[in-house]
mmCIF file of C-alpha atoms and ligand atoms in Angstrom:
data_model
loop_
_atom_site.group_PDB
_atom_site.id
_atom_site.type_symbol
_atom_site.label_atom_id
_atom_site.label_comp_id
_atom_site.label_asym_id
_atom_site.label_seq_id
_atom_site.Cartn_x
_atom_site.Cartn_y
_atom_site.Cartn_z
ATOM 1 C CA MET A 1 159.786 -69.364 168.132
ATOM 2 C CA THR A 2 163.268 -69.061 169.635
ATOM 3 C CA ARG A 3 163.473 -70.013 173.309
ATOM 4 C CA ILE A 4 165.261 -67.683 175.747
ATOM 5 C CA LEU A 5 167.630 -69.742 177.908
ATOM 6 C CA ALA A 6 169.158 -67.022 180.084
ATOM 7 C CA LYS A 7 169.013 -63.288 180.733
ATOM 8 C CA ARG A 8 171.405 -61.203 182.791
ATOM 9 C CA GLN A 9 171.680 -57.454 183.382
ATOM 10 C CA LEU A 10 175.247 -56.244 182.694
ATOM 11 C CA ALA A 11 174.831 -52.496 183.253
ATOM 12 C CA PRO A 12 172.007 -49.937 183.430
ATOM 13 C CA GLU A 13 169.777 -50.738 180.408
ATOM 14 C CA VAL A 14 172.189 -53.362 179.057
ATOM 15 C CA TYR A 15 171.168 -57.026 179.082
ATOM 16 C CA LEU A 16 172.722 -60.280 177.915
ATOM 17 C CA LEU A 17 170.285 -62.688 176.294
ATOM 18 C CA GLU A 18 171.118 -66.315 175.514
ATOM 19 C CA VAL A 19 168.756 -68.004 173.064
ATOM 20 C CA GLU A 20 168.444 -71.468 171.603
ATOM 21 C CA ALA A 21 169.770 -71.383 168.021
ATOM 22 C CA PRO A 22 171.489 -74.672 167.102
ATOM 23 C CA ARG A 23 172.026 -73.954 163.411
ATOM 24 C CA ILE A 24 173.331 -70.395 163.887
ATOM 25 C CA GLN A 25 175.619 -71.592 166.684
ATOM 26 C CA LYS A 26 177.332 -73.948 164.211
ATOM 27 C CA ARG A 27 177.802 -71.413 161.406
ATOM 28 C CA TRP A 28 178.444 -67.924 162.830
ATOM 29 C CA LYS A 29 181.792 -66.162 162.798
ATOM 30 C CA PRO A 30 182.921 -63.061 164.778
ATOM 31 C CA GLY A 31 181.535 -59.884 163.210
ATOM 32 C CA MET A 32 178.284 -61.471 162.016
ATOM 33 C CA PHE A 33 174.828 -60.485 163.240
ATOM 34 C CA ILE A 34 171.231 -61.659 163.438
ATOM 35 C CA ILE A 35 167.894 -59.929 162.932
ATOM 36 C CA ILE A 36 165.204 -60.527 165.525
ATOM 37 C CA ARG A 37 161.589 -59.679 166.182
ATOM 38 C CA PRO A 38 161.007 -59.890 169.931
ATOM 39 C CA THR A 39 157.218 -60.289 169.487
ATOM 40 C CA ASP A 40 155.032 -60.918 166.463
ATOM 41 C CA GLN A 41 153.982 -57.225 166.627
ATOM 42 C CA SER A 42 157.582 -55.922 166.727
ATOM 43 C CA GLU A 43 159.739 -54.403 163.995
ATOM 44 C CA ARG A 44 162.912 -56.212 162.962
ATOM 45 C CA ILE A 45 166.214 -55.142 164.553
ATOM 46 C CA PRO A 46 169.824 -56.253 163.969
ATOM 47 C CA LEU A 47 172.006 -57.457 166.859
ATOM 48 C CA THR A 48 175.578 -58.749 166.842
ATOM 49 C CA ILE A 49 176.305 -62.355 167.812
ATOM 50 C CA VAL A 50 178.561 -62.097 170.855
ATOM 51 C CA ASP A 51 179.153 -65.737 171.805
ATOM 52 C CA SER A 52 177.820 -69.270 171.381
ATOM 53 C CA SER A 53 177.767 -72.618 173.145
ATOM 54 C CA ALA A 54 177.799 -75.960 171.325
ATOM 55 C CA GLU A 55 176.831 -77.684 174.562
ATOM 56 C CA ARG A 56 173.751 -75.486 175.082
ATOM 57 C CA GLN A 57 173.042 -75.162 171.335
ATOM 58 C CA SER A 58 172.788 -71.435 171.905
ATOM 59 C CA ILE A 59 173.979 -67.999 170.875
ATOM 60 C CA THR A 60 174.357 -64.910 173.037
ATOM 61 C CA MET A 61 173.586 -61.284 172.282
ATOM 62 C CA VAL A 62 173.957 -58.121 174.355
ATOM 63 C CA ILE A 63 171.199 -55.538 174.028
ATOM 64 C CA GLN A 64 171.135 -51.908 175.047
ATOM 65 C CA ALA A 65 167.491 -51.048 175.662
ATOM 66 C CA ILE A 66 167.246 -47.635 173.989
ATOM 67 C CA GLY A 67 163.916 -47.706 172.163
ATOM 68 C CA LYS A 68 160.662 -49.591 171.768
ATOM 69 C CA THR A 69 161.967 -52.773 170.174
ATOM 70 C CA THR A 70 165.087 -53.217 172.287
ATOM 71 C CA LYS A 71 162.946 -52.608 175.386
ATOM 72 C CA GLU A 72 160.484 -55.262 174.194
ATOM 73 C CA ALA A 73 163.410 -57.680 173.720
ATOM 74 C CA VAL A 74 164.908 -57.231 177.186
ATOM 75 C CA ALA A 75 161.452 -57.454 178.801
ATOM 76 C CA LEU A 76 160.988 -61.043 177.592
ATOM 77 C CA PRO A 77 161.301 -63.618 180.382
ATOM 78 C CA VAL A 78 163.632 -66.615 180.598
ATOM 79 C CA ASP A 79 161.778 -69.589 179.054
ATOM 80 C CA GLY A 80 159.829 -67.112 176.952
ATOM 81 C CA ALA A 81 160.631 -66.830 173.234
ATOM 82 C CA LEU A 82 161.552 -64.394 170.482
ATOM 83 C CA ALA A 83 158.907 -64.346 167.737
ATOM 84 C CA ASP A 84 161.624 -64.884 165.158
ATOM 85 C CA LEU A 85 165.305 -64.717 164.492
ATOM 86 C CA VAL A 86 167.279 -64.930 161.246
ATOM 87 C CA GLY A 87 171.026 -65.338 160.751
ATOM 88 C CA PRO A 88 173.894 -65.508 160.715
ATOM 89 C CA LEU A 89 173.987 -62.415 158.488
ATOM 90 C CA GLY A 90 176.794 -60.262 157.092
ATOM 91 C CA GLU A 91 180.435 -60.990 156.427
ATOM 92 C CA ALA A 92 182.813 -62.128 159.160
ATOM 93 C CA ALA A 93 185.315 -59.589 160.505
ATOM 94 C CA THR A 94 188.616 -59.346 158.630
ATOM 95 C CA MET A 95 191.293 -61.435 160.337
ATOM 96 C CA THR A 96 195.063 -61.339 160.144
ATOM 97 C CA THR A 97 197.922 -63.055 161.919
ATOM 98 C CA GLY A 98 201.195 -62.071 163.583
ATOM 99 C CA LYS A 99 200.343 -58.353 163.777
ATOM 100 C CA LYS A 100 199.993 -55.635 166.387
ATOM 101 C CA VAL A 101 196.238 -55.080 166.508
ATOM 102 C CA VAL A 102 194.171 -52.425 168.255
ATOM 103 C CA CYS A 103 190.483 -53.079 168.921
ATOM 104 C CA MET A 104 188.380 -50.081 169.986
ATOM 105 C CA ALA A 105 184.801 -49.918 171.200
ATOM 106 C CA GLY A 106 182.406 -47.632 172.992
ATOM 107 C CA GLY A 107 179.139 -48.328 174.850
ATOM 108 C CA VAL A 108 177.375 -51.546 173.857
ATOM 109 C CA GLY A 109 179.983 -51.790 171.065
ATOM 110 C CA VAL A 110 182.212 -53.369 173.734
ATOM 111 C CA ALA A 111 180.032 -56.507 173.560
ATOM 112 C CA GLU A 112 180.207 -56.503 169.783
ATOM 113 C CA LEU A 113 183.995 -56.137 169.968
ATOM 114 C CA LEU A 114 184.530 -59.121 172.291
ATOM 115 C CA PRO A 115 184.295 -61.977 169.723
ATOM 116 C CA VAL A 116 186.360 -60.035 167.163
ATOM 117 C CA ALA A 117 189.125 -59.144 169.646
ATOM 118 C CA LYS A 118 189.246 -62.765 170.873
ATOM 119 C CA ALA A 119 189.438 -64.033 167.276
ATOM 120 C CA PHE A 120 192.367 -61.681 166.512
ATOM 121 C CA HIS A 121 194.110 -62.985 169.624
ATOM 122 C CA ASP A 122 193.414 -66.643 168.804
ATOM 123 C CA ALA A 123 194.764 -66.073 165.275
ATOM 124 C CA GLY A 124 198.176 -65.140 166.717
ATOM 125 C CA ASN A 125 198.051 -61.338 166.862
ATOM 126 C CA HIS A 126 199.072 -59.140 169.803
ATOM 127 C CA VAL A 127 195.778 -57.480 170.718
ATOM 128 C CA THR A 128 195.259 -54.241 172.625
ATOM 129 C CA ALA A 129 191.603 -53.561 173.447
ATOM 130 C CA LEU A 130 190.571 -49.980 174.233
ATOM 131 C CA CYS A 131 187.049 -49.786 175.614
ATOM 132 C CA GLY A 132 184.907 -46.829 176.563
ATOM 133 C CA ALA A 133 181.983 -46.381 178.937
ATOM 134 C CA ARG A 134 180.028 -43.428 180.291
ATOM 135 C CA SER A 135 180.994 -44.309 183.840
ATOM 136 C CA ASP A 136 182.438 -47.194 185.892
ATOM 137 C CA ASN A 137 179.013 -48.815 186.377
ATOM 138 C CA TYR A 138 178.444 -48.870 182.596
ATOM 139 C CA ARG A 139 181.531 -51.019 181.925
ATOM 140 C CA ILE A 140 180.591 -54.458 180.570
ATOM 141 C CA LEU A 141 182.346 -57.796 179.954
ATOM 142 C CA ASP A 142 185.588 -56.714 181.642
ATOM 143 C CA GLU A 143 186.563 -60.252 182.789
ATOM 144 C CA GLU A 144 185.767 -61.810 179.406
ATOM 145 C CA LEU A 145 187.856 -59.198 177.565
ATOM 146 C CA LYS A 146 190.755 -59.477 180.004
ATOM 147 C CA ALA A 147 190.864 -63.228 179.417
ATOM 148 C CA GLY A 148 190.653 -62.837 175.648
ATOM 149 C CA VAL A 149 193.220 -60.147 174.737
ATOM 150 C CA ASP A 150 196.827 -59.196 175.579
ATOM 151 C CA ARG A 151 196.131 -55.719 176.962
ATOM 152 C CA LEU A 152 192.875 -54.099 178.040
ATOM 153 C CA GLU A 153 192.475 -50.396 178.846
ATOM 154 C CA TRP A 154 189.279 -48.578 179.820
ATOM 155 C CA ALA A 155 188.292 -44.971 179.320
ATOM 156 C CA THR A 156 185.326 -43.460 181.148
ATOM 157 C CA ASP A 157 183.698 -40.127 180.280
ATOM 158 C CA ASP A 158 183.607 -39.091 183.946
ATOM 159 C CA GLY A 159 186.977 -40.566 184.943
ATOM 160 C CA THR A 160 185.483 -43.005 187.474
ATOM 161 C CA PHE A 161 187.569 -45.851 186.027
ATOM 162 C CA GLY A 162 190.757 -45.897 183.932
ATOM 163 C CA PHE A 163 191.555 -43.053 181.549
ATOM 164 C CA HIS A 164 189.451 -39.892 181.978
ATOM 165 C CA GLY A 165 188.078 -39.196 178.501
ATOM 166 C CA ASN A 166 186.970 -41.092 175.431
ATOM 167 C CA VAL A 167 188.485 -44.059 173.610
ATOM 168 C CA VAL A 168 190.069 -41.998 170.849
ATOM 169 C CA GLN A 169 191.760 -39.700 173.374
ATOM 170 C CA LEU A 170 192.968 -42.845 175.151
ATOM 171 C CA LEU A 171 194.337 -44.206 171.860
ATOM 172 C CA LYS A 172 196.232 -40.967 171.173
ATOM 173 C CA SER A 173 197.627 -40.975 174.726
ATOM 174 C CA ILE A 174 199.189 -44.439 174.435
ATOM 175 C CA ALA A 175 200.056 -44.808 170.740
ATOM 176 C CA GLY A 176 201.145 -43.048 167.579
ATOM 177 C CA PRO A 177 202.014 -43.785 163.950
ATOM 178 C CA GLY A 178 203.500 -47.275 163.474
ATOM 179 C CA ASP A 179 202.454 -48.677 166.866
ATOM 180 C CA PHE A 180 199.610 -50.744 165.421
ATOM 181 C CA GLU A 181 199.310 -52.408 162.017
ATOM 182 C CA GLU A 182 195.663 -53.475 161.980
ATOM 183 C CA GLY A 183 192.611 -52.267 163.892
ATOM 184 C CA HIS A 184 188.884 -52.739 164.440
ATOM 185 C CA VAL A 185 186.486 -50.083 165.699
ATOM 186 C CA ILE A 186 182.824 -50.371 166.673
ATOM 187 C CA GLY A 187 180.494 -48.060 168.554
ATOM 188 C CA PRO A 188 178.737 -44.703 168.213
ATOM 189 C CA ILE A 189 179.270 -43.043 164.813
ATOM 190 C CA PRO A 190 181.115 -39.938 166.167
ATOM 191 C CA MET A 191 183.569 -42.246 167.935
ATOM 192 C CA MET A 192 184.230 -44.349 164.818
ATOM 193 C CA LYS A 193 184.653 -41.187 162.740
ATOM 194 C CA ALA A 194 187.102 -39.717 165.280
ATOM 195 C CA ALA A 195 189.088 -42.985 165.351
ATOM 196 C CA ALA A 196 189.345 -42.912 161.557
ATOM 197 C CA GLU A 197 190.444 -39.241 161.537
ATOM 198 C CA ALA A 198 193.014 -39.793 164.304
ATOM 199 C CA THR A 199 194.675 -42.722 162.530
ATOM 200 C CA ARG A 200 194.482 -41.585 158.898
ATOM 201 C CA ASP A 201 198.263 -41.081 158.686
ATOM 202 C CA TRP A 202 199.296 -43.866 161.062
ATOM 203 C CA GLY A 203 199.796 -46.611 158.449
ATOM 204 C CA LEU A 204 197.088 -48.536 160.308
ATOM 205 C CA LYS A 205 194.534 -50.619 158.403
ATOM 206 C CA LEU A 206 191.385 -49.766 160.391
ATOM 207 C CA HIS A 207 188.126 -51.678 159.917
ATOM 208 C CA ALA A 208 184.891 -50.092 161.159
ATOM 209 C CA SER A 209 181.811 -52.199 161.876
ATOM 210 C CA LEU A 210 178.917 -49.957 160.819
ATOM 211 C CA ASN A 211 175.449 -49.679 162.365
ATOM 212 C CA PRO A 212 173.075 -48.267 159.720
ATOM 213 C CA ILE A 213 169.335 -48.836 159.927
ATOM 214 C CA MET A 214 168.574 -52.345 158.664
ATOM 215 C CA ILE A 215 165.238 -53.837 157.750
ATOM 216 C CA ASP A 216 165.519 -57.107 155.814
ATOM 217 C CA GLY A 217 169.242 -57.792 156.261
ATOM 218 C CA THR A 218 169.461 -59.471 152.853
ATOM 219 C CA GLY A 219 170.408 -56.617 150.487
ATOM 220 C CA MET A 220 166.851 -56.095 149.184
ATOM 221 C CA CYS A 221 165.415 -52.981 150.900
ATOM 222 C CA GLY A 222 168.317 -50.537 150.576
ATOM 223 C CA GLY A 223 167.829 -49.283 154.149
ATOM 224 C CA CYS A 224 171.429 -49.925 155.144
ATOM 225 C CA ARG A 225 173.001 -48.100 152.187
ATOM 226 C CA VAL A 226 176.406 -46.577 153.014
ATOM 227 C CA THR A 227 179.053 -44.871 150.886
ATOM 228 C CA VAL A 228 182.580 -46.240 151.113
ATOM 229 C CA GLY A 229 185.349 -44.782 148.963
ATOM 230 C CA GLY A 230 182.688 -43.125 146.775
ATOM 231 C CA GLU A 231 180.940 -46.454 146.097
ATOM 232 C CA VAL A 232 177.476 -47.468 147.272
ATOM 233 C CA LYS A 233 177.497 -50.514 149.556
ATOM 234 C CA PHE A 234 174.848 -52.336 151.561
ATOM 235 C CA ALA A 235 176.118 -52.949 155.058
ATOM 236 C CA CYS A 236 173.976 -56.052 155.622
ATOM 237 C CA VAL A 237 175.539 -58.024 152.779
ATOM 238 C CA ASP A 238 178.780 -56.172 151.881
ATOM 239 C CA GLY A 239 179.607 -55.435 155.558
ATOM 240 C CA PRO A 240 178.895 -54.565 158.300
ATOM 241 C CA GLU A 241 182.687 -53.996 158.338
ATOM 242 C CA PHE A 242 184.391 -51.550 155.939
ATOM 243 C CA ASP A 243 187.664 -49.634 155.623
ATOM 244 C CA ALA A 244 187.165 -46.917 158.262
ATOM 245 C CA HIS A 245 189.316 -44.431 156.353
ATOM 246 C CA LEU A 246 186.956 -44.589 153.347
ATOM 247 C CA VAL A 247 183.542 -44.498 155.067
ATOM 248 C CA ASP A 248 181.319 -41.418 154.634
ATOM 249 C CA PHE A 249 180.408 -41.100 158.340
ATOM 250 C CA ASP A 250 178.486 -37.829 157.830
ATOM 251 C CA GLU A 251 176.063 -39.532 155.453
ATOM 252 C CA LEU A 252 175.709 -42.453 157.887
ATOM 253 C CA THR A 253 174.875 -39.978 160.690
ATOM 254 C CA ARG A 254 172.213 -38.270 158.546
ATOM 255 C CA ARG A 255 170.613 -41.547 157.461
ATOM 256 C CA ASN A 256 170.509 -42.961 161.012
ATOM 257 C CA ARG A 257 168.710 -39.825 162.203
ATOM 258 C CA ALA A 258 166.032 -40.036 159.510
ATOM 259 C CA TYR A 259 163.335 -41.550 161.762
ATOM 260 C CA ARG A 260 164.255 -39.898 165.095
ATOM 261 C CA ASP A 261 160.892 -38.062 165.519
ATOM 262 C CA TRP A 262 158.934 -41.198 164.686
ATOM 263 C CA GLU A 263 161.113 -43.323 167.011
ATOM 264 C CA ALA A 264 160.565 -40.865 169.892
ATOM 265 C CA LYS A 265 156.771 -40.856 169.348
ATOM 266 C CA THR A 266 156.671 -44.653 169.123
ATOM 267 C CA MET A 267 158.645 -44.950 172.355
ATOM 268 C CA GLU A 268 156.359 -42.467 174.135
ATOM 269 C CA ARG A 269 153.239 -44.382 173.038
ATOM 270 C CA HIS A 270 154.814 -47.696 174.108
ATOM 271 C CA ALA A 271 155.880 -46.322 177.515
ATOM 272 C CA CYS A 272 152.443 -44.818 177.971
ATOM 273 C CA ARG A 273 150.722 -48.157 177.331
ATOM 274 C CA ILE A 274 152.938 -50.103 179.741
ATOM 275 C CA GLY A 275 153.077 -47.327 182.349
ATOM 276 C CA LEU A 276 156.785 -46.516 182.149
ATOM 277 C CA ASP A 277 158.407 -43.168 182.803
ATOM 278 C CA VAL A 278 160.409 -42.434 179.629
ATOM 279 C CA ARG A 279 162.415 -39.487 180.892
HETATM 280 P P1 FAD B 1 164.566 -46.817 168.205
HETATM 281 O O1 FAD B 1 164.094 -45.780 169.149
HETATM 282 O O2 FAD B 1 163.641 -47.299 167.127
HETATM 283 O O3 FAD B 1 165.904 -46.322 167.506
HETATM 284 C C1 FAD B 1 166.987 -45.770 168.220
HETATM 285 C C2 FAD B 1 168.169 -45.634 167.273
HETATM 286 O O4 FAD B 1 168.608 -46.955 166.900
HETATM 287 C C3 FAD B 1 167.808 -44.971 165.930
HETATM 288 O O5 FAD B 1 167.921 -43.575 165.994
HETATM 289 C C4 FAD B 1 168.760 -45.599 164.960
HETATM 290 O O6 FAD B 1 170.019 -44.952 165.014
HETATM 291 C C5 FAD B 1 168.927 -47.014 165.506
HETATM 292 N N1 FAD B 1 167.995 -47.963 164.857
HETATM 293 C C6 FAD B 1 166.633 -47.930 164.901
HETATM 294 N N2 FAD B 1 166.108 -48.928 164.162
HETATM 295 C C7 FAD B 1 167.185 -49.609 163.648
HETATM 296 C C8 FAD B 1 167.289 -50.741 162.798
HETATM 297 N N3 FAD B 1 166.226 -51.375 162.299
HETATM 298 N N4 FAD B 1 168.544 -51.134 162.446
HETATM 299 C C9 FAD B 1 169.634 -50.517 162.932
HETATM 300 N N5 FAD B 1 169.587 -49.452 163.742
HETATM 301 C C10 FAD B 1 168.371 -48.995 164.101
HETATM 302 N N6 FAD B 1 172.446 -52.831 169.425
HETATM 303 C C11 FAD B 1 172.671 -53.503 170.567
HETATM 304 O O7 FAD B 1 172.186 -53.105 171.639
HETATM 305 N N7 FAD B 1 173.452 -54.635 170.586
HETATM 306 C C12 FAD B 1 174.019 -55.139 169.460
HETATM 307 O O8 FAD B 1 174.713 -56.163 169.506
HETATM 308 C C13 FAD B 1 173.790 -54.439 168.229
HETATM 309 N N8 FAD B 1 174.317 -54.895 167.067
HETATM 310 C C14 FAD B 1 174.035 -54.256 165.905
HETATM 311 C C15 FAD B 1 174.555 -54.786 164.722
HETATM 312 C C16 FAD B 1 174.305 -54.180 163.513
HETATM 313 C C17 FAD B 1 174.870 -54.774 162.246
HETATM 314 C C18 FAD B 1 173.506 -52.988 163.475
HETATM 315 C C19 FAD B 1 173.238 -52.337 162.160
HETATM 316 C C20 FAD B 1 172.982 -52.460 164.639
HETATM 317 C C21 FAD B 1 173.226 -53.087 165.871
HETATM 318 N N9 FAD B 1 172.695 -52.605 167.076
HETATM 319 C C22 FAD B 1 172.959 -53.275 168.251
HETATM 320 C C23 FAD B 1 171.813 -51.425 167.126
HETATM 321 C C24 FAD B 1 170.342 -51.861 167.271
HETATM 322 O O9 FAD B 1 169.933 -52.562 166.123
HETATM 323 C C25 FAD B 1 169.462 -50.622 167.499
HETATM 324 O O10 FAD B 1 169.800 -50.067 168.738
HETATM 325 C C26 FAD B 1 167.971 -51.009 167.523
HETATM 326 O O11 FAD B 1 167.550 -51.354 166.246
HETATM 327 C C27 FAD B 1 167.143 -49.858 168.080
HETATM 328 O O12 FAD B 1 165.783 -50.211 167.999
HETATM 329 P P2 FAD B 1 164.693 -49.569 168.982
HETATM 330 O O13 FAD B 1 163.361 -49.769 168.374
HETATM 331 O O14 FAD B 1 164.876 -50.135 170.343
HETATM 332 O O15 FAD B 1 165.093 -48.054 169.077
HETATM 333 FE FE1 FES B 2 167.892 -54.028 153.552
HETATM 334 FE FE2 FES B 2 170.544 -54.058 154.000
HETATM 335 S S1 FES B 2 168.945 -54.090 155.446
HETATM 336 S S2 FES B 2 169.480 -53.805 152.100
HETATM 337 MG MG1 MG B 3 162.543 -48.862 166.682
#
């Protein structure tokens, strides 16, 4: 059992969870993830490691409660426990030094971006972070990002804060070919695909952190299969980060939709049992 030390709501349906994990805290690197089961009846879900504390022997994750298992996770109380947690999993994010770097994220991807953007900055790069949210009240970790990068810009879909539009439109409005040498993108698949398309001829080495469906996280089940540059890869062990310009995003979209009907039914049954309105 993994004790929950702290829980904080960051935005509608988005929660930060700090859990006791002394061994993971010592070994994780930005870009890596864990797999948790909130309860012993839950399925396994992957979550990015966002931060850690040696003093508190803990790691932090940020969870967007979108379905049954993420809702079970954020419903757990402080001093309660996750049924189990395994990690750190995956390869660390690619790092470089002395370069002009752009880090882009949308939605809960902003939390996943934070440790990577900070690591780029700490490694001696000039880091511009471009972050997207639905609306002003959905923006998360603004202070932490501001403190960790050289330049932070926000885009909101409804224009209530920063640039009116999405992150890729923001990117195109402030930069062009040659302005950045290295980049990292994480978030919804259409956004990562658009970022890759927009920068294909920019001479920018863009790394995308992919979010396929994962089950075991150890390369055994094949659930997280992705195609990169025509080759089959398993995101849990070969990634989750890959060359964005080589990823087959259409296949990733199809595979992530494979269980949509089942996920919707499961969520309805869950909401029904605990008396929630799912609309
Ligand atoms: P469901 O209703 O079951 O599913 C909703 C959608 O989530 C699905 O359509 C599918 O696209 C995706 N999904 C469902 N099951 C899985 C699964 N086992 N693995 C991956 N995706 C799934 N989310 C966060 O909020 N914070 C994070 O830090 C974070 N990090 C991630 C890191 C990695 C490497 C990956 C692959 C995913 C990450 N996710 C993160 C996404 C998170 O795992 C899914 O939102 C979660 O599994 C949804 O489960 P559910 O039962 O609540 O929703
Ligand atoms: Fe099973 Fe990657 S999650 S092979
Ligand atoms: Mg689920």
